[in-house]
XYZ file of C-alpha atoms in Angstrom:
675
model
C -58.075 -29.625 23.713
C -58.064 -33.037 21.895
C -61.932 -33.009 22.034
C -62.209 -29.614 20.223
C -59.857 -30.817 17.497
C -61.882 -33.981 16.942
C -65.153 -31.950 16.616
C -63.415 -29.634 14.136
C -62.241 -32.533 11.982
C -65.728 -34.020 11.913
C -67.195 -30.693 10.601
C -64.556 -30.632 7.861
C -65.322 -34.166 6.755
C -69.135 -33.314 6.732
C -68.648 -30.295 4.502
C -66.452 -32.244 2.096
C -69.278 -34.852 1.566
C -71.794 -32.198 0.425
C -72.402 -32.173 -3.380
C -70.652 -29.157 -5.227
C -73.108 -26.734 -6.874
C -71.938 -24.420 -9.686
C -72.935 -20.791 -9.403
C -73.663 -18.482 -12.420
C -71.993 -15.691 -10.583
C -68.327 -16.355 -9.459
C -68.175 -16.579 -5.720
C -64.580 -15.444 -5.516
C -62.512 -12.872 -7.308
C -58.757 -11.989 -7.417
C -57.846 -8.558 -8.709
C -54.394 -7.283 -9.660
C -53.900 -3.625 -8.932
C -51.394 -1.479 -10.812
C -50.196 -0.572 -7.335
C -48.442 -3.950 -7.476
C -46.217 -2.512 -10.140
C -44.712 -0.152 -7.549
C -43.286 -3.169 -5.672
C -42.560 -5.610 -8.453
C -41.301 -3.180 -11.067
C -40.808 0.537 -10.302
C -39.592 -0.041 -6.767
C -37.141 -2.866 -7.439
C -34.424 -0.637 -8.973
C -32.613 2.179 -7.213
C -29.826 3.391 -9.598
C -29.228 4.277 -13.185
C -26.836 1.412 -13.982
C -29.381 -1.162 -12.767
C -32.109 0.421 -14.762
C -30.048 0.665 -17.954
C -28.834 -2.877 -17.507
C -32.464 -3.974 -17.939
C -32.860 -1.966 -21.036
C -29.506 -3.289 -22.477
C -30.722 -6.843 -21.597
C -34.000 -6.199 -23.614
C -31.852 -5.062 -26.603
C -29.798 -8.324 -26.340
C -32.953 -10.402 -26.357
C -34.135 -8.401 -29.427
C -30.955 -9.598 -31.211
C -29.614 -6.115 -31.505
C -26.046 -5.807 -32.786
C -25.703 -2.187 -31.552
C -27.034 -0.287 -28.467
C -26.350 3.462 -28.414
C -26.908 5.218 -25.052
C -26.884 9.028 -24.980
C -26.859 10.988 -21.684
C -27.892 14.574 -21.950
C -27.026 16.203 -18.636
C -28.300 19.611 -19.721
C -31.824 18.410 -20.510
C -31.850 15.627 -17.934
C -32.542 12.956 -20.535
C -31.259 9.479 -21.425
C -31.831 7.931 -24.862
C -31.329 4.232 -25.726
C -31.397 3.200 -29.412
C -30.902 -0.397 -30.534
C -30.859 -2.228 -33.879
C -32.956 -5.085 -32.615
C -35.907 -6.734 -34.250
C -38.405 -3.924 -33.202
C -42.139 -4.531 -32.499
C -45.371 -4.624 -34.384
C -48.526 -3.128 -32.788
C -49.751 -6.546 -31.508
C -46.300 -7.291 -30.060
C -46.459 -3.933 -28.249
C -49.671 -4.877 -26.477
C -49.174 -8.556 -25.957
C -45.442 -8.453 -24.986
C -44.007 -5.107 -24.120
C -47.120 -3.642 -22.414
C -48.080 -6.895 -20.727
C -46.564 -6.787 -17.322
C -45.368 -10.273 -16.235
C -45.200 -11.570 -19.801
C -43.061 -14.714 -19.651
C -40.435 -14.085 -22.341
C -39.024 -17.615 -22.240
C -42.269 -19.220 -23.262
C -41.156 -18.437 -26.740
C -37.994 -20.412 -26.082
C -34.626 -20.135 -24.139
C -32.850 -18.983 -27.364
C -33.567 -15.940 -29.456
C -34.038 -16.142 -33.207
C -30.406 -14.878 -33.565
C -29.212 -17.784 -31.332
C -28.621 -15.907 -28.171
C -29.547 -17.223 -24.656
C -32.534 -15.134 -23.540
C -31.820 -12.854 -20.555
C -35.320 -11.643 -19.778
C -37.745 -13.758 -17.721
C -40.378 -12.155 -15.610
C -41.501 -9.359 -17.925
C -41.131 -6.541 -15.351
C -37.698 -5.096 -16.194
C -39.298 -2.658 -18.629
C -40.867 -0.891 -15.705
C -37.446 -0.268 -14.148
C -37.175 3.003 -16.159
C -39.824 4.556 -13.989
C -37.402 4.363 -11.006
C -35.390 7.161 -12.452
C -37.649 8.808 -15.099
C -41.098 10.486 -14.972
C -41.800 9.992 -18.673
C -40.792 7.308 -21.169
C -41.117 7.447 -24.932
C -41.041 4.228 -26.930
C -40.426 4.423 -30.757
C -40.082 1.296 -32.770
C -40.019 0.036 -36.362
C -40.393 -3.420 -37.691
C -41.006 -4.529 -41.292
C -41.815 -1.038 -42.276
C -44.443 -0.497 -39.537
C -43.656 2.424 -37.178
C -45.235 2.748 -33.686
C -44.708 5.151 -30.825
C -46.285 5.958 -27.527
C -45.626 7.937 -24.259
C -45.959 6.503 -20.799
C -46.327 8.979 -17.949
C -45.762 7.854 -14.322
C -48.264 10.420 -13.081
C -50.910 9.023 -15.417
C -50.135 5.531 -14.180
C -50.400 6.624 -10.494
C -53.769 8.306 -11.333
C -54.962 5.049 -12.834
C -53.953 3.207 -9.634
C -55.958 5.684 -7.587
C -58.988 5.639 -10.027
C -61.758 3.226 -10.593
C -60.151 1.294 -13.543
C -57.174 0.376 -11.475
C -56.115 -2.531 -13.673
C -55.864 -0.714 -17.012
C -53.584 2.027 -18.305
C -53.565 3.374 -21.860
C -50.260 4.928 -23.072
C -50.608 8.031 -25.261
C -49.823 7.557 -28.922
C -47.200 10.028 -30.197
C -45.556 10.910 -33.514
C -42.765 8.314 -34.184
C -39.204 9.769 -34.405
C -36.809 7.073 -35.603
C -35.513 8.460 -38.791
C -32.063 6.950 -38.236
C -33.428 3.303 -37.983
C -34.582 0.916 -40.538
C -35.479 -1.474 -37.736
C -35.137 -1.378 -33.995
C -36.301 0.532 -30.967
C -35.690 3.926 -29.480
C -36.371 4.701 -25.759
C -36.300 8.226 -24.367
C -36.252 8.707 -20.588
C -37.287 12.291 -19.643
C -37.738 14.239 -16.423
C -35.048 12.205 -14.585
C -35.042 12.008 -10.878
C -31.272 11.583 -10.644
C -28.335 13.999 -11.071
C -26.539 13.104 -14.333
C -23.411 15.227 -13.735
C -21.302 12.200 -12.707
C -23.263 9.567 -14.503
C -21.264 8.966 -17.748
C -17.866 7.603 -16.416
C -19.629 5.862 -13.545
C -22.226 4.341 -15.891
C -19.638 3.189 -18.380
C -17.715 1.276 -15.623
C -20.922 -0.281 -14.115
C -22.279 -1.470 -17.404
C -18.960 -2.884 -18.414
C -19.064 -4.928 -15.128
C -22.613 -6.029 -15.409
C -22.279 -7.808 -18.755
C -19.758 -10.313 -20.016
C -21.193 -10.216 -23.593
C -20.516 -6.630 -24.561
C -18.169 -6.199 -27.487
C -17.579 -7.241 -31.096
C -16.526 -10.750 -30.025
C -20.185 -11.368 -29.138
C -21.708 -9.173 -31.894
C -23.113 -6.848 -29.346
C -21.636 -3.315 -29.274
C -22.799 -0.913 -26.579
C -21.735 2.787 -26.563
C -22.293 5.764 -24.294
C -22.259 9.207 -25.917
C -20.595 7.788 -28.993
C -17.788 5.917 -27.199
C -17.914 2.074 -27.217
C -17.830 0.256 -23.858
C -14.748 -2.013 -23.799
C -13.276 -4.358 -21.256
C -10.872 -1.585 -20.365
C -13.870 0.332 -18.902
C -14.138 -2.182 -16.177
C -11.178 -0.360 -14.573
C -9.044 -3.348 -13.692
C -7.733 -4.993 -16.850
C -4.360 -3.362 -16.638
C -4.172 -3.659 -12.791
C -4.439 -7.379 -12.357
C -1.172 -8.974 -11.048
C -2.087 -12.608 -10.455
C -4.887 -14.581 -12.139
C -6.603 -17.901 -11.595
C -8.918 -18.712 -14.438
C -11.389 -21.333 -15.619
C -13.452 -21.938 -18.735
C -13.951 -19.821 -21.818
C -14.340 -16.426 -20.121
C -11.321 -17.121 -17.922
C -9.140 -17.942 -20.975
C -10.212 -14.670 -22.593
C -9.170 -12.710 -19.437
C -5.885 -14.594 -19.227
C -5.253 -13.557 -22.815
C -6.362 -9.922 -22.785
C -5.483 -8.707 -19.262
C -2.456 -6.480 -18.775
C 1.016 -7.545 -17.760
C 0.054 -10.482 -15.601
C 2.884 -11.698 -13.303
C 1.312 -15.067 -12.734
C -1.694 -17.011 -14.125
C -2.974 -20.446 -13.307
C -5.709 -22.621 -14.672
C -8.376 -24.122 -12.378
C -10.878 -26.848 -13.247
C -14.300 -25.256 -13.554
C -16.447 -28.264 -13.182
C -19.220 -28.343 -10.509
C -20.957 -31.534 -9.410
C -24.571 -30.871 -8.472
C -26.496 -33.515 -6.571
C -30.334 -33.672 -6.594
C -32.517 -35.653 -4.128
C -34.244 -37.692 -6.813
C -31.988 -37.208 -9.803
C -28.578 -38.403 -10.897
C -25.578 -36.157 -10.236
C -25.180 -33.363 -12.765
C -21.973 -31.822 -13.987
C -21.936 -28.162 -14.820
C -19.176 -25.910 -16.094
C -18.496 -22.531 -14.642
C -16.395 -19.995 -16.534
C -14.512 -16.924 -15.356
C -11.591 -15.901 -13.159
C -10.461 -14.669 -9.770
C -7.557 -12.187 -9.763
C -5.643 -9.969 -7.331
C -4.113 -6.558 -7.809
C -0.815 -5.190 -6.655
C -2.260 -2.355 -4.554
C -5.826 -2.328 -3.104
C -6.135 1.416 -3.781
C -5.991 0.727 -7.470
C -9.521 -0.713 -7.428
C -12.558 0.991 -5.984
C -15.163 -0.643 -3.734
C -17.293 -1.553 -6.761
C -14.549 -3.567 -8.420
C -13.323 -5.162 -5.062
C -15.933 -7.815 -5.588
C -16.515 -11.215 -7.213
C -19.617 -10.818 -9.380
C -21.839 -13.649 -10.422
C -23.078 -13.794 -14.009
C -25.638 -15.952 -15.767
C -26.405 -15.771 -19.479
C -23.845 -12.898 -19.806
C -25.594 -10.656 -17.264
C -24.905 -10.018 -13.665
C -27.216 -11.772 -11.217
C -25.391 -11.186 -7.939
C -23.390 -8.019 -7.075
C -20.774 -9.573 -4.848
C -19.939 -13.072 -3.551
C -17.053 -11.973 -1.288
C -19.144 -11.160 1.767
C -20.193 -14.874 1.813
C -16.644 -15.813 2.802
C -15.959 -14.076 6.081
C -12.662 -15.996 6.499
C -11.168 -14.530 3.316
C -8.484 -12.655 5.328
C -6.340 -9.725 4.408
C -5.885 -10.803 0.795
C -9.603 -10.215 0.198
C -8.859 -6.472 -0.119
C -6.849 -7.270 -3.160
C -9.326 -9.689 -4.807
C -11.788 -9.241 -7.648
C -13.410 -11.724 -9.994
C -16.182 -12.814 -12.333
C -18.020 -16.148 -12.184
C -20.273 -17.149 -15.108
C -22.722 -19.876 -14.287
C -25.434 -20.168 -16.878
C -26.994 -23.118 -15.166
C -28.232 -20.743 -12.438
C -30.776 -19.298 -14.880
C -32.429 -22.136 -16.771
C -35.992 -23.208 -17.575
C -36.033 -24.992 -14.189
C -37.080 -23.221 -11.007
C -36.183 -19.513 -11.232
C -33.744 -18.778 -8.425
C -32.926 -15.184 -9.601
C -34.702 -12.565 -7.567
C -37.188 -10.229 -9.044
C -34.664 -7.454 -9.266
C -32.326 -9.769 -11.256
C -29.421 -8.548 -9.067
C -29.180 -11.370 -6.511
C -29.823 -15.095 -6.132
C -31.937 -16.978 -3.632
C -29.507 -18.012 -0.975
C -30.974 -21.436 -0.214
C -31.044 -22.648 -3.818
C -28.937 -25.803 -4.285
C -27.444 -24.502 -7.546
C -26.342 -21.291 -5.788
C -24.894 -23.289 -2.886
C -22.911 -25.320 -5.383
C -21.489 -22.232 -6.899
C -20.500 -20.911 -3.487
C -18.709 -24.242 -2.837
C -16.726 -23.895 -6.076
C -15.768 -20.260 -5.272
C -14.879 -21.228 -1.734
C -12.321 -23.955 -2.992
C -10.956 -21.519 -5.676
C -10.373 -18.874 -2.908
C -8.491 -21.462 -0.854
C -6.188 -21.972 -3.804
C -5.790 -18.205 -4.145
C -5.169 -17.699 -0.467
C -2.576 -20.486 -0.257
C -0.565 -19.209 -3.258
C -0.985 -15.440 -2.980
C 1.322 -14.835 -0.069
C 4.138 -16.786 -1.693
C 3.655 -14.979 -5.005
C 3.647 -11.586 -3.231
C 6.888 -12.363 -1.481
C 8.504 -13.324 -4.809
C 7.399 -9.936 -6.162
C 8.351 -7.911 -3.025
C 11.671 -6.711 -4.384
C 10.159 -5.344 -7.620
C 7.320 -3.649 -5.669
C 9.822 -2.016 -3.272
C 12.095 -0.729 -5.972
C 9.265 0.991 -7.693
C 9.853 3.786 -5.250
C 12.904 5.813 -6.437
C 14.246 6.521 -3.004
C 14.153 2.861 -1.939
C 15.870 1.948 -5.211
C 18.614 4.592 -4.575
C 19.155 3.075 -1.122
C 19.155 -0.542 -2.369
C 21.581 0.243 -5.247
C 24.077 1.701 -2.729
C 24.285 -1.536 -0.698
C 26.970 -4.214 -1.088
C 26.123 -7.647 -2.457
C 25.518 -9.376 0.855
C 23.567 -6.437 2.273
C 21.362 -6.478 -0.906
C 20.399 -10.081 -0.068
C 19.478 -9.101 3.463
C 17.439 -6.121 2.075
C 15.453 -8.519 -0.186
C 14.632 -10.591 2.851
C 13.529 -7.442 4.446
C 11.259 -6.483 1.544
C 9.750 -9.946 1.730
C 8.941 -9.566 5.387
C 7.290 -6.184 4.825
C 5.268 -7.745 2.032
C 4.089 -10.531 4.342
C 2.408 -7.990 6.562
C -0.146 -7.073 3.782
C -0.392 -3.450 4.713
C -3.203 -1.751 2.781
C -2.734 1.804 3.995
C -0.002 3.536 2.040
C 0.999 5.862 4.893
C 1.504 2.886 7.182
C 3.583 1.189 4.500
C 5.646 4.339 4.038
C 6.349 4.603 7.849
C 7.327 0.920 7.975
C 9.838 1.329 5.117
C 11.296 4.322 6.978
C 11.673 2.353 10.164
C 13.062 -0.601 8.312
C 15.664 1.299 6.414
C 16.729 3.180 9.527
C 17.029 -0.149 11.455
C 18.960 -1.622 8.535
C 21.416 1.278 8.488
C 22.089 1.216 12.251
C 22.234 -2.594 12.425
C 24.782 -2.573 9.569
C 27.003 -0.158 11.473
C 26.783 -2.581 14.547
C 27.292 -5.693 12.325
C 23.955 -7.064 13.459
C 21.929 -7.345 10.221
C 21.010 -10.996 11.111
C 18.649 -9.490 13.697
C 16.234 -8.506 10.851
C 15.530 -12.249 10.233
C 13.721 -12.490 13.612
C 11.116 -9.766 12.757
C 7.588 -10.990 12.098
C 5.176 -8.034 12.559
C 5.087 -4.265 12.066
C 5.387 -3.963 15.871
C 8.648 -5.936 15.816
C 10.095 -3.380 13.413
C 8.908 -0.424 15.518
C 10.261 -1.940 18.732
C 13.640 -2.659 17.067
C 13.951 0.886 15.888
C 12.935 2.260 19.294
C 15.537 -0.009 20.939
C 18.368 0.983 18.605
C 17.393 4.653 18.972
C 17.416 4.286 22.795
C 20.946 2.823 22.737
C 22.130 5.435 20.351
C 20.792 8.160 22.544
C 22.575 6.763 25.634
C 25.804 6.519 23.694
C 25.311 9.966 22.208
C 24.723 11.474 25.644
C 28.130 10.211 26.862
C 29.872 11.104 23.596
C 28.307 14.499 23.142
C 30.679 16.408 25.375
C 33.708 14.842 23.755
C 32.367 15.570 20.268
C 31.571 19.143 21.162
C 35.046 19.773 22.523
C 36.785 18.234 19.496
C 34.715 20.269 17.096
C 35.500 23.470 19.009
C 39.250 22.764 18.916
C 39.517 21.501 15.286
C 37.395 24.441 14.059
C 39.994 26.812 15.364
C 42.810 25.002 13.634
C 41.269 25.610 10.163
C 43.127 28.227 8.053
C 44.908 29.685 11.024
C 48.170 31.589 10.747
C 51.106 29.497 11.801
C 52.272 32.068 14.304
C 48.880 31.993 16.038
C 48.619 28.227 16.124
C 50.802 27.807 19.292
C 48.425 30.189 21.206
C 45.370 28.245 20.201
C 46.960 25.012 21.103
C 48.074 26.391 24.441
C 44.427 27.189 25.308
C 43.208 23.664 24.458
C 45.964 21.024 24.655
C 45.909 20.529 28.423
C 42.082 20.052 28.558
C 41.910 17.964 25.393
C 44.636 15.329 25.613
C 42.937 13.326 22.910
C 44.889 15.554 20.567
C 48.071 13.781 21.707
C 46.630 10.294 21.983
C 43.065 8.972 21.056
C 42.735 7.156 24.383
C 43.391 10.247 26.449
C 39.842 11.472 26.652
C 40.090 13.275 29.970
C 42.926 14.705 32.073
C 42.723 14.045 35.840
C 44.663 15.608 38.614
C 45.675 15.318 42.223
C 45.917 18.722 43.841
C 48.567 17.716 46.392
C 50.978 16.126 43.871
C 50.324 18.919 41.334
C 51.321 21.481 43.838
C 54.538 19.581 44.609
C 55.481 19.086 40.944
C 54.768 22.752 40.194
C 57.338 23.751 42.817
C 59.898 21.333 41.437
C 59.321 22.570 37.918
C 59.585 26.228 39.087
C 62.976 25.518 40.613
C 64.161 24.103 37.317
C 62.691 27.032 35.328
C 64.558 29.493 37.494
C 67.839 28.152 36.181
C 66.932 28.387 32.528
C 69.063 30.604 30.372
C 67.600 33.658 28.665
C 67.533 31.908 25.347
C 65.879 28.854 26.796
C 63.232 30.897 28.549
C 62.346 32.823 25.269
C 61.926 29.561 23.369
C 59.392 28.231 25.984
C 55.607 28.764 25.927
C 54.516 26.463 28.775
C 55.188 23.234 30.541
C 52.559 21.189 32.427
C 52.062 18.061 34.303
C 48.913 15.950 33.505
C 47.681 12.514 34.308
C 45.612 10.409 31.823
C 44.871 6.738 31.204
C 47.122 5.655 34.121
C 50.089 7.694 32.951
C 51.980 10.750 34.307
C 52.506 13.102 31.398
C 54.857 16.112 31.009
C 53.883 18.307 28.108
C 56.128 21.203 26.970
C 55.145 23.712 24.226
C 57.909 25.438 22.379
C 57.457 28.476 20.158
C 56.508 27.717 16.581
C 59.514 29.527 15.024
C 62.234 28.082 17.286
C 64.627 25.362 16.215
C 65.941 23.277 19.129
C 68.850 20.808 19.076
C 67.897 17.390 20.111
C 70.600 17.039 22.779
C 69.410 20.328 24.343
C 65.893 18.917 24.527
C 67.056 15.719 26.069
C 69.074 17.698 28.718
C 66.087 19.910 29.660
C 63.428 17.156 29.570
C 65.541 14.793 31.669
C 65.554 17.362 34.434
C 61.777 17.498 34.492
C 61.437 13.788 34.338
C 63.796 13.377 37.330
C 61.832 16.010 39.259
C 58.564 14.290 38.610
C 60.006 10.907 39.432
C 61.196 12.214 42.772
C 57.736 13.612 43.656
C 56.001 10.369 42.701
C 58.372 8.299 44.846
C 57.742 10.524 47.735
C 54.008 10.595 47.348
C 53.396 7.018 46.052
C 56.434 4.929 47.018
C 54.632 1.617 46.533
C 53.101 2.390 43.097
C 54.860 2.038 39.737
C 55.235 5.310 37.903
C 54.761 5.471 34.104
C 56.082 8.790 32.816
C 55.704 10.000 29.336
C 57.163 13.248 28.037
C 55.784 15.053 24.934
C 57.263 18.102 23.475
C 55.415 20.139 20.775
C 57.603 21.936 18.253
C 57.223 24.183 15.216
C 59.702 21.915 13.310
C 61.655 18.706 14.195
C 64.690 19.023 16.489
C 68.010 19.541 14.789
C 69.869 18.156 13.134
C 66.842 17.490 10.966
C 68.637 15.129 8.583
C 68.925 12.550 11.239
C 65.336 12.084 12.519
C 65.703 8.447 13.562
C 68.690 9.160 15.665
C 66.902 12.167 17.242
C 63.852 9.977 18.061
C 66.179 7.445 19.573
C 67.731 9.986 21.977
C 64.368 11.097 23.141
C 63.032 7.535 23.553
C 65.820 6.801 26.002
C 64.200 9.232 28.526
C 60.619 8.248 27.648
C 60.007 11.308 25.471
C 58.746 11.979 21.962
C 58.081 15.086 19.923
C 55.341 16.219 17.674
C 55.072 19.226 15.391
C 52.204 21.668 15.440
C 51.286 20.665 11.869
C 51.437 16.897 12.706
C 49.188 17.514 15.718
C 46.490 19.222 13.628
C 46.642 16.457 11.027
C 46.379 13.669 13.624
C 43.464 15.467 15.230
C 41.566 15.413 11.935
C 42.442 11.840 11.393
C 41.283 10.767 14.780
C 37.960 12.539 14.105
C 37.610 11.231 10.597
C 35.788 8.003 11.558
C 33.191 9.854 13.510
C 32.661 12.330 10.706
C 32.117 9.453 8.243
C 29.634 7.768 10.538
C 27.668 10.920 10.864
C 27.803 11.552 7.130
C 26.367 8.057 6.521
C 23.633 8.506 9.064
C 22.850 11.972 7.776
C 22.625 10.672 4.269
C 20.294 7.879 5.399
C 18.160 10.371 7.338
C 17.894 12.559 4.162
C 16.924 9.525 2.128
C 14.193 8.469 4.632
C 12.797 11.979 4.478
C 12.567 11.820 0.675
C 10.296 8.703 1.017
C 7.441 11.161 1.709
C 7.664 12.412 -1.809
C 7.608 8.880 -3.319
C 4.434 8.020 -1.414
C 2.705 11.353 -2.032
């Protein structure tokens, strides 16, 4: 192998020693086919905004003060008229029609003092990406010229013998409205123009930082000037970090910013064999309140040079940007990327060579700026969390109804929800629902401090499920009690007094909570009940006729460790207290006897309750009457008092249910707020 390489090298050295002989006929020939234009010009652009950006850039370089773009959707035509310097015939051929004409050989600055945007001389061909035919009309110093370029004719020339020459067709000039400038007409468009105008306005506004009267360069579409507002985010920016002239302009003109902060825009660029250079970038990085307020086009950090976009989006370069990247947009102006040095802007003028040191330096600057944004954004969002939450009317209604201390806890809750950075509105809505429900139930249990331990959406969901599970268990046990109480109380409402005693007779012995809140259930012992019933029957047999008529019923019950005698008197009967004491004492003694026989070793706690239509007589001595009854372990209650006490004992439950029902209704109304 080494021997073959040595022989090859000797042959090369021998050939190099031969004397060079000039030939009258060139030995070698390089030809440039118009087919190259398909790849270097026509094929580089894929959409209308990119194409018109090149035409607007040409108008800038021509020192135009005005560019009027007209889009005719009916005829499928776009017209671009500028007030630039126009072209003479020789300028047409030597500059406009010369593909690859190096614009900057004439200088980096136009005669009007503008930094030149054009460079490679192929942007003019971009129009063929969207149009079949292009008319060019121009006037300069009174000289008028016009011609038509047809893509079919160009393609024919490519396939023909003279594949390096194309002669546009002269046409009658039509620029009556111009004293100086150029008019381009793009016909037979290949794109649907029905949605072009609003889309085009936004894209052009984003592709240039020099449009507007401040720069002496007005651009309009169908008679309406393009303004910064057309970018679609000026009034949506919430926080802003800015640097340089363009950044200061944004900080001044953007909508109601909640925070803005200056960042040093200097970039230090080191070269291998040159001293370190300092460059200044200008622009801003901002965040919006809600990701859905910006579209995918605006959710980007664009890179500009000389006032024109050179890179669509820098954000994909930073894969560690995190959740906050969904809220970010920005504009970086770095003119030093497009200088007379090595050209690092790609042929399509929409991206930059990734390995270029100048581009790497810009990426380094943006990376550091994004670190600042990331470190401050979460804290700023938390500070604004209350304002953002109270934008929703239902949440504000709920918050306004809280007490002072609970409001503080609610604000911490808003902050926690904010820290989750939820982009999806439906997910955010469901989390607010869960959080408010958890808040309400924890407040009832005096456990609001639990909310401070929550860190993720899953924590909130787990807490709500846990609370709901506990409530369901409690509700299962309490349901029977509640159902019974509702049934009893519903029968008390608006009932005739004479019928009340019958209603109570049906319920009182199975619902002792009517007599005492702790007496949820009555229990019984069949053997002792049978014994007591016989004893009571013997006493009843000796009642007088008057006493028997005044009686409804008498029962023995046990509840909460007590032995209870309950006697119901008729509603319309008035009974002397001493008569009551005499009768009830007999029943008490009978019960005491039975208990001593059945349970001689156990203490017996007997309570006697008598239910009357009105207090015992004499009614003007209630305390004395109560004292007589107390001596035998008895008390009385009127029918009206019993109904009132039942309603009171149930009041707390009703209030709790009302609060939870109101909360449930409020949570349901959140759907409307997020619609």
